[in-house]
Amino acid sequence: MTDILLALTLGVVAGAIDIIPMIKRNVPKFSIGFVFAQWVVLGLLIPFVNWKIPSWLKGLIIGELGMIPVMILTYYRNKQALPSIMIFAAVLGIGLGIAGAKFID
């Protein structure tokens, strides 16, 4: 149970890190909520996936794949935001992979 709570906390932290710049740019609240929820789910998922690859690579792959729905929705509204979404997905995914391996595995 504590592993799940820790993973949830990691997801909330990753989501908060991702939405802070969005709040400063007056992004619609629906988009902010969607991105935050996506990171909470990824925080619960990444640490428990058991792939035989380095934890940072696992986080990178799942982080990028998990943000595909966000990228699709963003594509039609603001194509210029896609590079920053991909960068945040990579950095936060790697962070979740490493933190999950250190604190949960």
PDB file of C-alpha atoms in Angstrom:
ATOM      1  CA  MET A   1       0.000   0.000   0.000  1.00  0.00           C
ATOM      2  CA  THR A   2       2.794   2.419   0.760  1.00  0.00           C
ATOM      3  CA  ASP A   3       4.283   1.777  -2.693  1.00  0.00           C
ATOM      4  CA  ILE A   4       1.016   2.843  -4.302  1.00  0.00           C
ATOM      5  CA  LEU A   5       0.837   5.982  -2.173  1.00  0.00           C
ATOM      6  CA  LEU A   6       4.430   6.810  -3.042  1.00  0.00           C
ATOM      7  CA  ALA A   7       3.755   6.266  -6.746  1.00  0.00           C
ATOM      8  CA  LEU A   8       0.668   8.464  -6.470  1.00  0.00           C
ATOM      9  CA  THR A   9       2.757  11.154  -4.799  1.00  0.00           C
ATOM     10  CA  LEU A  10       5.373  10.935  -7.550  1.00  0.00           C
ATOM     11  CA  GLY A  11       2.625  11.368 -10.156  1.00  0.00           C
ATOM     12  CA  VAL A  12       1.161  14.366  -8.345  1.00  0.00           C
ATOM     13  CA  VAL A  13       4.602  15.979  -8.138  1.00  0.00           C
ATOM     14  CA  ALA A  14       5.272  15.331 -11.843  1.00  0.00           C
ATOM     15  CA  GLY A  15       1.846  16.736 -12.718  1.00  0.00           C
ATOM     16  CA  ALA A  16       2.439  19.834 -10.612  1.00  0.00           C
ATOM     17  CA  ILE A  17       5.803  20.422 -12.278  1.00  0.00           C
ATOM     18  CA  ASP A  18       4.188  20.147 -15.706  1.00  0.00           C
ATOM     19  CA  ILE A  19       1.213  22.419 -15.051  1.00  0.00           C
ATOM     20  CA  ILE A  20       3.037  25.303 -13.339  1.00  0.00           C
ATOM     21  CA  PRO A  21       4.193  26.812 -16.668  1.00  0.00           C
ATOM     22  CA  MET A  22       0.715  26.191 -18.102  1.00  0.00           C
ATOM     23  CA  ILE A  23      -0.915  28.173 -15.294  1.00  0.00           C
ATOM     24  CA  LYS A  24       1.450  31.083 -15.928  1.00  0.00           C
ATOM     25  CA  ARG A  25       0.461  31.098 -19.626  1.00  0.00           C
ATOM     26  CA  ASN A  26      -3.304  31.101 -18.971  1.00  0.00           C
ATOM     27  CA  VAL A  27      -3.864  27.718 -20.619  1.00  0.00           C
ATOM     28  CA  PRO A  28      -7.527  26.591 -20.412  1.00  0.00           C
ATOM     29  CA  LYS A  29      -8.356  24.874 -17.115  1.00  0.00           C
ATOM     30  CA  PHE A  30      -9.590  21.743 -18.881  1.00  0.00           C
ATOM     31  CA  SER A  31      -6.181  21.285 -20.509  1.00  0.00           C
ATOM     32  CA  ILE A  32      -4.395  21.833 -17.215  1.00  0.00           C
ATOM     33  CA  GLY A  33      -6.605  19.280 -15.468  1.00  0.00           C
ATOM     34  CA  PHE A  34      -6.162  16.785 -18.294  1.00  0.00           C
ATOM     35  CA  VAL A  35      -2.365  17.035 -18.215  1.00  0.00           C
ATOM     36  CA  PHE A  36      -2.274  16.814 -14.415  1.00  0.00           C
ATOM     37  CA  ALA A  37      -4.481  13.703 -14.420  1.00  0.00           C
ATOM     38  CA  GLN A  38      -2.332  12.141 -17.132  1.00  0.00           C
ATOM     39  CA  TRP A  39       0.799  12.510 -14.967  1.00  0.00           C
ATOM     40  CA  VAL A  40      -0.954  11.102 -11.923  1.00  0.00           C
ATOM     41  CA  VAL A  41      -1.831   8.007 -13.968  1.00  0.00           C
ATOM     42  CA  LEU A  42       1.693   7.770 -15.386  1.00  0.00           C
ATOM     43  CA  GLY A  43       3.082   8.104 -11.859  1.00  0.00           C
ATOM     44  CA  LEU A  44       1.043   5.075 -10.865  1.00  0.00           C
ATOM     45  CA  LEU A  45       2.063   3.167 -13.981  1.00  0.00           C
ATOM     46  CA  ILE A  46       5.762   3.770 -14.657  1.00  0.00           C
ATOM     47  CA  PRO A  47       7.208   2.464 -11.356  1.00  0.00           C
ATOM     48  CA  PHE A  48       5.311  -0.829 -11.616  1.00  0.00           C
ATOM     49  CA  VAL A  49       6.091  -1.747 -15.237  1.00  0.00           C
ATOM     50  CA  ASN A  50       8.641  -4.553 -15.182  1.00  0.00           C
ATOM     51  CA  TRP A  51      10.684  -4.197 -18.351  1.00  0.00           C
ATOM     52  CA  LYS A  52      14.236  -5.485 -18.490  1.00  0.00           C
ATOM     53  CA  ILE A  53      15.653  -2.095 -19.518  1.00  0.00           C
ATOM     54  CA  PRO A  54      17.181   0.748 -17.486  1.00  0.00           C
ATOM     55  CA  SER A  55      14.625   2.583 -15.368  1.00  0.00           C
ATOM     56  CA  TRP A  56      15.330   5.931 -17.029  1.00  0.00           C
ATOM     57  CA  LEU A  57      14.660   4.419 -20.479  1.00  0.00           C
ATOM     58  CA  LYS A  58      11.460   2.784 -19.252  1.00  0.00           C
ATOM     59  CA  GLY A  59      10.300   6.160 -17.925  1.00  0.00           C
ATOM     60  CA  LEU A  60      11.242   7.905 -21.163  1.00  0.00           C
ATOM     61  CA  ILE A  61       9.337   5.439 -23.346  1.00  0.00           C
ATOM     62  CA  ILE A  62       6.214   5.259 -21.182  1.00  0.00           C
ATOM     63  CA  GLY A  63       6.257   9.008 -20.536  1.00  0.00           C
ATOM     64  CA  GLU A  64       6.308   9.799 -24.252  1.00  0.00           C
ATOM     65  CA  LEU A  65       3.715   7.131 -25.103  1.00  0.00           C
ATOM     66  CA  GLY A  66       1.477   8.236 -22.245  1.00  0.00           C
ATOM     67  CA  MET A  67       1.473  11.828 -23.443  1.00  0.00           C
ATOM     68  CA  ILE A  68       0.375  10.956 -26.994  1.00  0.00           C
ATOM     69  CA  PRO A  69      -3.295  11.759 -26.188  1.00  0.00           C
ATOM     70  CA  VAL A  70      -2.231  15.181 -24.914  1.00  0.00           C
ATOM     71  CA  MET A  71      -0.181  15.756 -28.059  1.00  0.00           C
ATOM     72  CA  ILE A  72      -3.100  14.786 -30.293  1.00  0.00           C
ATOM     73  CA  LEU A  73      -5.481  17.152 -28.520  1.00  0.00           C
ATOM     74  CA  THR A  74      -2.906  19.937 -28.531  1.00  0.00           C
ATOM     75  CA  TYR A  75      -2.008  19.508 -32.204  1.00  0.00           C
ATOM     76  CA  TYR A  76      -5.214  21.113 -33.432  1.00  0.00           C
ATOM     77  CA  ARG A  77      -5.144  23.980 -30.921  1.00  0.00           C
ATOM     78  CA  ASN A  78      -1.498  24.928 -30.682  1.00  0.00           C
ATOM     79  CA  LYS A  79       1.088  23.100 -32.796  1.00  0.00           C
ATOM     80  CA  GLN A  80       3.882  25.218 -31.326  1.00  0.00           C
ATOM     81  CA  ALA A  81       3.311  23.587 -27.910  1.00  0.00           C
ATOM     82  CA  LEU A  82       4.220  20.086 -29.146  1.00  0.00           C
ATOM     83  CA  PRO A  83       8.003  20.383 -28.640  1.00  0.00           C
ATOM     84  CA  SER A  84       7.567  21.510 -25.041  1.00  0.00           C
ATOM     85  CA  ILE A  85       5.092  18.683 -24.377  1.00  0.00           C
ATOM     86  CA  MET A  86       7.594  16.174 -25.761  1.00  0.00           C
ATOM     87  CA  ILE A  87      10.440  17.629 -23.694  1.00  0.00           C
ATOM     88  CA  PHE A  88       8.394  17.640 -20.478  1.00  0.00           C
ATOM     89  CA  ALA A  89       7.228  14.071 -21.229  1.00  0.00           C
ATOM     90  CA  ALA A  90      10.826  12.947 -21.636  1.00  0.00           C
ATOM     91  CA  VAL A  91      12.202  14.720 -18.567  1.00  0.00           C
ATOM     92  CA  LEU A  92       9.310  13.869 -16.240  1.00  0.00           C
ATOM     93  CA  GLY A  93       9.082  10.301 -17.557  1.00  0.00           C
ATOM     94  CA  ILE A  94      12.799   9.786 -16.915  1.00  0.00           C
ATOM     95  CA  GLY A  95      12.378  11.317 -13.464  1.00  0.00           C
ATOM     96  CA  LEU A  96       9.487   8.992 -12.629  1.00  0.00           C
ATOM     97  CA  GLY A  97      11.439   6.004 -13.909  1.00  0.00           C
ATOM     98  CA  ILE A  98      14.477   6.820 -11.790  1.00  0.00           C
ATOM     99  CA  ALA A  99      12.463   7.776  -8.682  1.00  0.00           C
ATOM    100  CA  GLY A 100      10.329   4.660  -9.019  1.00  0.00           C
ATOM    101  CA  ALA A 101      13.410   2.453  -9.231  1.00  0.00           C
ATOM    102  CA  LYS A 102      15.010   4.151  -6.247  1.00  0.00           C
ATOM    103  CA  PHE A 103      12.018   4.314  -3.906  1.00  0.00           C
ATOM    104  CA  ILE A 104       9.600   1.603  -5.065  1.00  0.00           C
ATOM    105  CA  ASP A 105      11.395  -1.308  -6.774  1.00  0.00           C
TER     106      ASP A 105
END
